[in-house]
Short mmCIF file of C-alpha atoms in Angstrom, two decimals:
data_model
loop_
_atom_site.label_atom_id
_atom_site.label_comp_id
_atom_site.label_asym_id
_atom_site.label_seq_id
_atom_site.Cartn_x
_atom_site.Cartn_y
_atom_site.Cartn_z
CA UNK A 1 16.22 2.15 40.41
CA UNK A 2 15.32 5.54 39.70
CA UNK A 3 12.71 7.03 37.09
CA UNK A 4 15.40 8.27 34.45
CA UNK A 5 17.14 4.86 34.44
CA UNK A 6 13.94 3.00 34.13
CA UNK A 7 12.76 5.35 31.42
CA UNK A 8 16.00 4.86 29.50
CA UNK A 9 16.04 1.19 29.86
CA UNK A 10 12.45 0.89 28.59
CA UNK A 11 13.16 3.13 25.63
CA UNK A 12 16.52 1.36 24.66
CA UNK A 13 14.85 -2.15 24.97
CA UNK A 14 11.88 -1.09 23.11
CA UNK A 15 13.97 0.17 20.27
CA UNK A 16 16.15 -2.83 20.17
CA UNK A 17 12.97 -4.96 20.16
CA UNK A 18 11.51 -2.93 17.33
CA UNK A 19 14.60 -3.26 15.22
CA UNK A 20 14.89 -6.98 15.83
CA UNK A 21 11.16 -7.54 15.07
CA UNK A 22 11.49 -5.51 11.86
CA UNK A 23 14.67 -7.38 10.68
CA UNK A 24 12.93 -10.55 11.35
CA UNK A 25 9.73 -9.48 9.42
CA UNK A 26 11.64 -8.16 6.57
CA UNK A 27 13.72 -11.29 6.33
CA UNK A 28 10.48 -13.37 6.42
CA UNK A 29 8.96 -11.31 3.64
CA UNK A 30 12.11 -11.40 1.52
CA UNK A 31 12.24 -15.23 1.83
CA UNK A 32 8.61 -15.52 0.69
CA UNK A 33 8.97 -13.31 -2.21
CA UNK A 34 12.21 -15.11 -3.35
CA UNK A 35 10.29 -18.43 -3.01
CA UNK A 36 7.35 -16.99 -5.16
CA UNK A 37 9.82 -15.72 -7.96
CA UNK A 38 11.59 -19.07 -8.16
CA UNK A 39 8.47 -21.15 -8.26
CA UNK A 40 6.16 -18.98 -10.49
CA UNK A 41 8.11 -16.41 -12.65
CA UNK A 42 11.14 -16.34 -14.66
CA UNK A 43 10.74 -12.87 -16.04
CA UNK A 44 12.90 -10.28 -14.40
CA UNK A 45 10.97 -7.22 -13.59
CA UNK A 46 13.00 -3.98 -14.29
CA UNK A 47 13.02 -1.69 -11.35
CA UNK A 48 13.81 1.99 -11.61
CA UNK A 49 17.32 2.77 -10.39
CA UNK A 50 18.01 5.62 -8.01
CA UNK A 51 21.41 7.53 -8.30
CA UNK A 52 23.01 8.33 -5.12
CA UNK A 53 25.07 11.10 -6.52
CA UNK A 54 24.05 13.24 -9.40
CA UNK A 55 25.56 16.45 -10.82
CA UNK A 56 23.16 19.33 -11.76
CA UNK A 57 23.53 22.84 -12.53
CA UNK A 58 22.05 26.05 -11.15
CA UNK A 59 19.02 26.05 -13.34
CA UNK A 60 17.70 22.95 -11.46
CA UNK A 61 18.13 24.53 -7.95
CA UNK A 62 15.24 25.72 -5.95
CA UNK A 63 16.03 29.22 -5.62
CA UNK A 64 14.78 31.42 -8.43
CA UNK A 65 16.59 34.72 -8.38
CA UNK A 66 19.55 34.61 -10.87
CA UNK A 67 18.03 31.88 -13.06
CA UNK A 68 19.39 32.00 -16.62
CA UNK A 69 16.69 32.82 -19.17
CA UNK A 70 16.24 30.45 -22.02
CA UNK A 71 17.81 31.52 -25.28
CA UNK A 72 19.95 34.25 -23.60
CA UNK A 73 22.89 32.47 -21.94
CA UNK A 74 24.63 35.52 -20.76
CA UNK A 75 21.67 37.17 -19.06
CA UNK A 76 21.31 36.58 -15.24
CA UNK A 77 18.40 38.82 -14.21
CA UNK A 78 16.40 39.48 -11.23
CA UNK A 79 13.10 39.27 -13.17
CA UNK A 80 10.74 39.58 -10.35
CA UNK A 81 8.18 40.92 -12.73
CA UNK B 1 -13.73 23.71 -30.76
CA UNK B 2 -10.60 24.35 -28.72
CA UNK B 3 -8.21 25.29 -31.69
CA UNK B 4 -7.13 28.45 -33.26
CA UNK B 5 -4.47 29.37 -35.81
CA UNK B 6 -2.10 30.33 -32.90
CA UNK B 7 -2.74 26.88 -31.44
CA UNK B 8 -1.88 25.15 -34.52
CA UNK B 9 1.19 26.97 -35.70
CA UNK B 10 3.48 28.81 -33.40
CA UNK B 11 5.94 31.11 -35.11
CA UNK B 12 7.73 31.82 -31.91
CA UNK B 13 8.56 28.19 -30.94
CA UNK B 14 8.52 26.74 -34.59
CA UNK B 15 7.05 23.56 -33.38
CA UNK B 16 5.48 20.95 -35.59
CA UNK B 17 1.78 21.26 -35.93
CA UNK B 18 1.11 17.91 -34.17
CA UNK B 19 3.25 18.87 -31.11
CA UNK B 20 1.23 21.88 -30.04
CA UNK B 21 -1.09 20.93 -27.27
CA UNK B 22 -4.54 22.72 -26.96
CA UNK B 23 -5.32 25.03 -24.06
CA UNK B 24 -7.19 22.22 -22.47
CA UNK B 25 -4.38 19.58 -22.80
CA UNK B 26 -1.80 22.13 -21.53
CA UNK B 27 -4.06 23.34 -18.71
CA UNK B 28 -4.55 19.83 -17.47
CA UNK B 29 -0.87 18.86 -17.74
CA UNK B 30 0.21 22.06 -16.02
CA UNK B 31 -2.30 21.66 -13.10
CA UNK B 32 -0.80 18.17 -12.41
CA UNK B 33 2.73 19.44 -12.94
CA UNK B 34 2.18 22.38 -10.46
CA UNK B 35 0.38 20.16 -7.96
CA UNK B 36 3.44 17.82 -7.89
CA UNK B 37 6.03 20.52 -7.87
CA UNK B 38 4.39 22.34 -4.96
CA UNK B 39 3.72 18.95 -3.08
CA UNK B 40 7.46 18.12 -3.43
CA UNK B 41 8.48 21.31 -1.53
CA UNK B 42 8.93 23.83 -4.21
CA UNK B 43 8.57 27.61 -3.47
CA UNK B 44 5.85 29.53 -5.06
CA UNK B 45 8.28 31.56 -7.22
CA UNK B 46 9.83 28.39 -8.54
CA UNK B 47 6.36 27.19 -9.43
CA UNK B 48 5.37 30.28 -11.16
CA UNK B 49 8.73 30.38 -13.18
CA UNK B 50 8.42 26.65 -14.23
CA UNK B 51 4.77 26.93 -15.19
CA UNK B 52 5.25 30.13 -17.12
CA UNK B 53 8.34 28.73 -18.85
CA UNK B 54 6.51 25.71 -19.96
CA UNK B 55 3.49 27.71 -21.16
CA UNK B 56 5.63 30.17 -23.08
CA UNK B 57 7.42 27.26 -24.84
CA UNK B 58 3.96 26.20 -26.12
CA UNK B 59 3.11 29.68 -27.05
CA UNK B 60 0.32 29.98 -24.30
CA UNK B 61 -0.43 32.36 -21.47
CA UNK B 62 -1.09 31.12 -18.03
CA UNK B 63 -2.52 32.72 -14.91
CA UNK B 64 -2.28 31.12 -11.49
CA UNK B 65 -3.81 31.43 -8.03
CA UNK B 66 -1.73 29.47 -5.58
CA UNK B 67 -3.24 28.49 -2.42
CA UNK B 68 -1.76 26.46 0.52
CA UNK B 69 -3.59 23.17 -0.63
CA UNK B 70 -4.98 24.00 -4.15
CA UNK B 71 -3.77 25.52 -7.42
CA UNK B 72 -6.19 27.40 -9.63
CA UNK B 73 -4.71 27.54 -13.11
CA UNK B 74 -6.08 29.14 -16.40
CA UNK B 75 -4.30 28.58 -19.66
CA UNK B 76 -5.09 30.94 -22.54
CA UNK B 77 -4.15 31.06 -26.11
CA UNK B 78 -1.79 33.81 -27.28
CA UNK B 79 -4.57 36.08 -28.41
CA UNK B 80 -6.62 35.22 -25.21
CA UNK B 81 -9.71 34.03 -27.29
CA UNK B 82 -9.60 30.51 -25.90
CA UNK B 83 -9.01 29.70 -22.32
CA UNK B 84 -9.36 26.73 -20.16
CA UNK B 85 -9.31 26.56 -16.22
CA UNK B 86 -8.50 23.78 -13.81
CA UNK B 87 -8.22 23.48 -10.04
CA UNK B 88 -6.02 20.86 -8.67
CA UNK B 89 -5.20 19.65 -5.15
CA UNK B 90 -1.61 19.59 -4.18
CA UNK B 91 -0.09 16.22 -4.10
CA UNK B 92 0.64 15.50 -0.40
CA UNK B 93 3.98 13.72 -0.76
CA UNK B 94 7.00 13.87 1.35
CA UNK B 95 9.47 16.65 0.40
CA UNK B 96 11.61 15.32 -2.43
CA UNK B 97 14.58 17.21 -3.83
CA UNK B 98 14.84 14.59 -6.59
CA UNK B 99 11.47 14.92 -7.95
CA UNK B 100 11.68 18.74 -7.56
CA UNK B 101 14.80 18.96 -9.46
CA UNK B 102 13.59 16.56 -12.20
CA UNK B 103 10.40 18.62 -12.64
CA UNK B 104 12.44 21.79 -12.94
CA UNK B 105 14.77 20.14 -15.38
CA UNK B 106 11.71 19.12 -17.52
CA UNK B 107 10.59 22.63 -17.75
CA UNK B 108 14.08 23.67 -19.13
CA UNK B 109 14.10 20.70 -21.50
CA UNK B 110 10.78 21.93 -22.94
CA UNK B 111 11.92 25.54 -23.19
CA UNK B 112 15.43 24.72 -24.55
CA UNK B 113 14.93 21.55 -26.58
CA UNK B 114 11.37 22.05 -27.65
CA UNK B 115 10.40 18.52 -26.95
CA UNK B 116 7.10 17.05 -28.18
CA UNK B 117 4.16 17.34 -25.95
CA UNK B 118 3.50 13.53 -25.80
CA UNK B 119 7.18 13.13 -24.81
CA UNK B 120 6.67 15.70 -22.09
CA UNK B 121 3.74 13.84 -20.72
CA UNK B 122 5.81 10.52 -20.85
CA UNK B 123 8.71 12.21 -18.98
CA UNK B 124 6.48 13.64 -16.41
CA UNK B 125 4.86 10.17 -15.89
CA UNK B 126 8.35 8.71 -15.34
CA UNK B 127 9.31 11.63 -13.06
CA UNK B 128 6.13 11.10 -10.72
CA UNK B 129 7.05 7.39 -10.46
CA UNK B 130 10.55 8.23 -9.21
CA UNK B 131 11.09 5.81 -6.18
CA UNK B 132 12.00 7.57 -2.91
CA UNK B 133 15.51 7.67 -1.87
CA UNK B 134 16.98 4.60 -0.11
CA UNK B 135 15.67 4.70 3.43
CA UNK B 136 18.70 3.06 4.89
CA UNK B 137 20.99 5.53 3.21
CA UNK B 138 18.81 8.46 4.39
CA UNK B 139 18.81 7.05 8.00
CA UNK B 140 22.68 6.62 8.06
CA UNK B 141 23.23 10.10 6.54
CA UNK B 142 20.68 11.93 8.79
CA UNK B 143 22.41 10.26 11.75
CA UNK B 144 25.74 11.19 10.68
CA UNK B 145 24.65 14.83 10.00
CA UNK B 146 23.23 15.07 13.37
CA UNK B 147 26.40 13.71 14.97
CA UNK B 148 28.29 16.44 12.93
CA UNK B 149 26.02 19.10 14.28
CA UNK B 150 26.81 17.81 17.72
CA UNK B 151 30.51 18.27 17.15
CA UNK B 152 29.88 21.86 15.60
CA UNK B 153 28.12 22.75 18.98
CA UNK B 154 31.21 21.66 20.85
CA UNK B 155 30.27 17.98 21.74
CA UNK B 156 33.07 15.41 22.36
CA UNK B 157 33.52 12.23 20.52
CA UNK B 158 31.31 10.27 22.98
CA UNK B 159 28.54 12.77 22.68
CA UNK B 160 28.73 12.47 18.85
CA UNK B 161 28.44 8.65 19.12
CA UNK B 162 25.42 9.09 21.44
CA UNK B 163 23.72 11.60 19.22
CA UNK B 164 24.41 9.21 16.23
CA UNK B 165 22.59 6.37 18.06
CA UNK B 166 19.76 8.61 19.42
CA UNK B 167 19.12 9.95 15.89
CA UNK B 168 19.30 6.56 14.27
CA UNK B 169 16.73 5.22 16.63
CA UNK B 170 14.48 8.29 16.29
CA UNK B 171 14.67 8.61 12.59
CA UNK B 172 14.06 4.77 12.22
CA UNK B 173 11.01 5.22 14.37
CA UNK B 174 9.99 8.22 12.26
CA UNK B 175 10.19 6.08 9.06
CA UNK B 176 8.11 3.27 10.61
CA UNK B 177 5.46 5.61 11.89
CA UNK B 178 5.27 7.70 8.75
CA UNK B 179 4.86 4.35 6.71
CA UNK B 180 2.02 3.45 8.98
CA UNK B 181 0.25 6.87 8.26
CA UNK B 182 0.55 8.15 11.80
CA UNK B 183 -0.30 11.85 12.21
CA UNK B 184 2.94 13.73 11.58
CA UNK B 185 2.50 15.79 14.75
CA UNK B 186 2.24 12.70 16.89
CA UNK B 187 5.36 11.31 15.06
CA UNK B 188 7.32 14.27 16.03
CA UNK B 189 6.36 14.19 19.63
CA UNK B 190 7.27 10.56 19.90
CA UNK B 191 10.49 10.65 17.92
CA UNK B 192 11.60 13.82 19.86
CA UNK B 193 10.92 12.07 23.14
CA UNK B 194 12.80 8.75 22.12
CA UNK B 195 15.79 10.70 20.86
CA UNK B 196 16.03 12.87 23.83
CA UNK B 197 15.95 10.09 26.32
CA UNK B 198 18.64 8.25 24.33
CA UNK B 199 20.51 11.53 23.95
CA UNK B 200 20.59 11.81 27.71
CA UNK B 201 22.73 8.60 28.03
CA UNK B 202 25.77 10.85 28.36
CA UNK B 203 24.48 12.58 31.43
CA UNK B 204 22.64 9.54 33.07
CA UNK B 205 25.83 7.41 33.16
CA UNK B 206 28.29 10.22 33.48
CA UNK B 207 30.25 9.21 30.40
CA UNK B 208 31.29 12.30 28.69
CA UNK B 209 32.06 15.98 29.31
CA UNK B 210 29.20 17.45 27.15
CA UNK B 211 25.81 15.75 28.14
CA UNK B 212 23.92 19.11 27.53
CA UNK B 213 25.17 19.30 23.85
CA UNK B 214 24.29 15.64 23.41
CA UNK B 215 20.77 15.86 24.47
CA UNK B 216 20.27 19.33 22.69
CA UNK B 217 21.55 18.09 19.36
CA UNK B 218 19.81 14.77 19.36
CA UNK B 219 16.53 16.17 18.19
CA UNK B 220 17.90 18.58 15.57
CA UNK B 221 17.14 16.25 12.63
CA UNK B 222 13.36 16.98 13.47
CA UNK B 223 13.61 20.74 12.87
CA UNK B 224 11.47 21.59 9.81
CA UNK B 225 14.12 23.61 7.91
CA UNK B 226 12.63 23.43 4.48
CA UNK B 227 9.11 24.59 5.43
CA UNK B 228 10.65 27.54 7.29
CA UNK B 229 12.94 28.40 4.43
CA UNK B 230 10.10 28.12 1.91
CA UNK B 231 7.84 30.25 4.01
CA UNK B 232 10.29 32.99 4.08
CA UNK B 233 11.00 32.70 0.31
CA UNK B 234 7.19 33.00 -0.29
CA UNK B 235 6.95 35.95 1.92
CA UNK B 236 9.79 37.72 0.05
CA UNK B 237 7.88 37.03 -3.17
CA UNK B 238 4.75 38.44 -1.64
CA UNK B 239 2.77 35.06 -1.53
CA UNK B 240 1.59 35.91 1.90
CA UNK B 241 -1.14 33.20 2.16
CA UNK B 242 1.20 30.43 1.20
CA UNK B 243 3.99 31.98 3.50
CA UNK B 244 1.72 32.01 6.44
CA UNK B 245 0.27 28.52 5.99
CA UNK B 246 3.95 27.03 5.57
CA UNK B 247 5.03 29.10 8.61
CA UNK B 248 2.26 27.82 10.71
CA UNK B 249 2.96 24.18 9.69
CA UNK B 250 6.58 24.69 10.60
CA UNK B 251 5.73 26.22 13.83
CA UNK B 252 3.29 23.48 14.93
CA UNK B 253 5.99 20.81 14.12
CA UNK B 254 8.38 22.86 16.13
CA UNK B 255 6.09 22.85 18.96
CA UNK B 256 5.50 19.13 18.72
CA UNK B 257 9.35 18.69 18.76
CA UNK B 258 9.56 20.84 21.80
CA UNK B 259 6.83 18.84 23.62
CA UNK B 260 8.67 15.65 23.01
CA UNK B 261 12.02 17.17 23.99
CA UNK B 262 10.67 18.60 27.26
CA UNK B 263 9.00 15.22 27.99
CA UNK B 264 12.18 13.46 27.47
CA UNK B 265 14.21 16.05 29.57
CA UNK B 266 11.61 15.89 32.24
CA UNK B 267 11.68 12.01 32.45
CA UNK B 268 15.51 11.91 32.49
CA UNK B 269 15.55 14.64 35.25
CA UNK B 270 17.53 17.01 33.11
CA UNK B 271 17.42 20.66 34.15
CA UNK B 272 15.89 22.86 31.47
CA UNK B 273 17.17 26.16 32.56
#
């Protein structure tokens, strides 16, 4: 076996092992947490939701030139001082 | 006492008396706001505009000195008789478009809707507690984006698949290492190495027709695009210190990416030139 193939196999196996171990650990944690919840608590904790898609407008974008000024909807100026 | 007639009644904004913050309150709030906004990846011009917008809405004047890791901020009353100064360290958070957008939106809500200062503080608290985007979704989308880049650079379907897997592995590793507080430069070297080794699958096994494109595009997800863009934006706005700092950060990360990529190509016997 040559060096590139050994390297590739090592990296690929390491990544597969990493994924499998992480899946196992997270499943274990999840089981522990669900056991705790069922045995101790009956109060649902509200968790903040995260929207996948959200519609914004140009005023919330990052670039500043062309921002509309408050109270003057028709004005789009390059107010660089 | 930190209160004047202009603090109490604002003819410009017509806010009720109790909603007007003092210079001290507004300065402390704005220093936190600015630290978060800059930490989330906003440019200096965006920061100046948002902070000035909020200060004007409360009939105050603000002066800022933006440094790469700190913000020096002075809020003064309209007649400049009272002023308060605060220095805050930038919140070292990952770049978040979500928090960035919400903070910008908050500044517009203050300017347009004239919301109460206590409401402003409450909304700010909520924004700073925004959870990060779903990491599995980010992982999938980053991999899909990188595979698309491979196609744009002329890669075949097999190369796209290999780039997708290489990015998936590298990005997943990046998430794990970042969670474990490993230095970002080390993270970039390791991830670039892993992605480039996996990206070389095409050439190693002689599967497709575009192995060079596959290995080249497998590390594109690590390119620090936002720091580069922000540095140029700051430079155009004459914030040269911040621009240089961001540019150097981006250059160091790019160098780390290159080290990892070169290491991977060397190990896989891929000709560089």
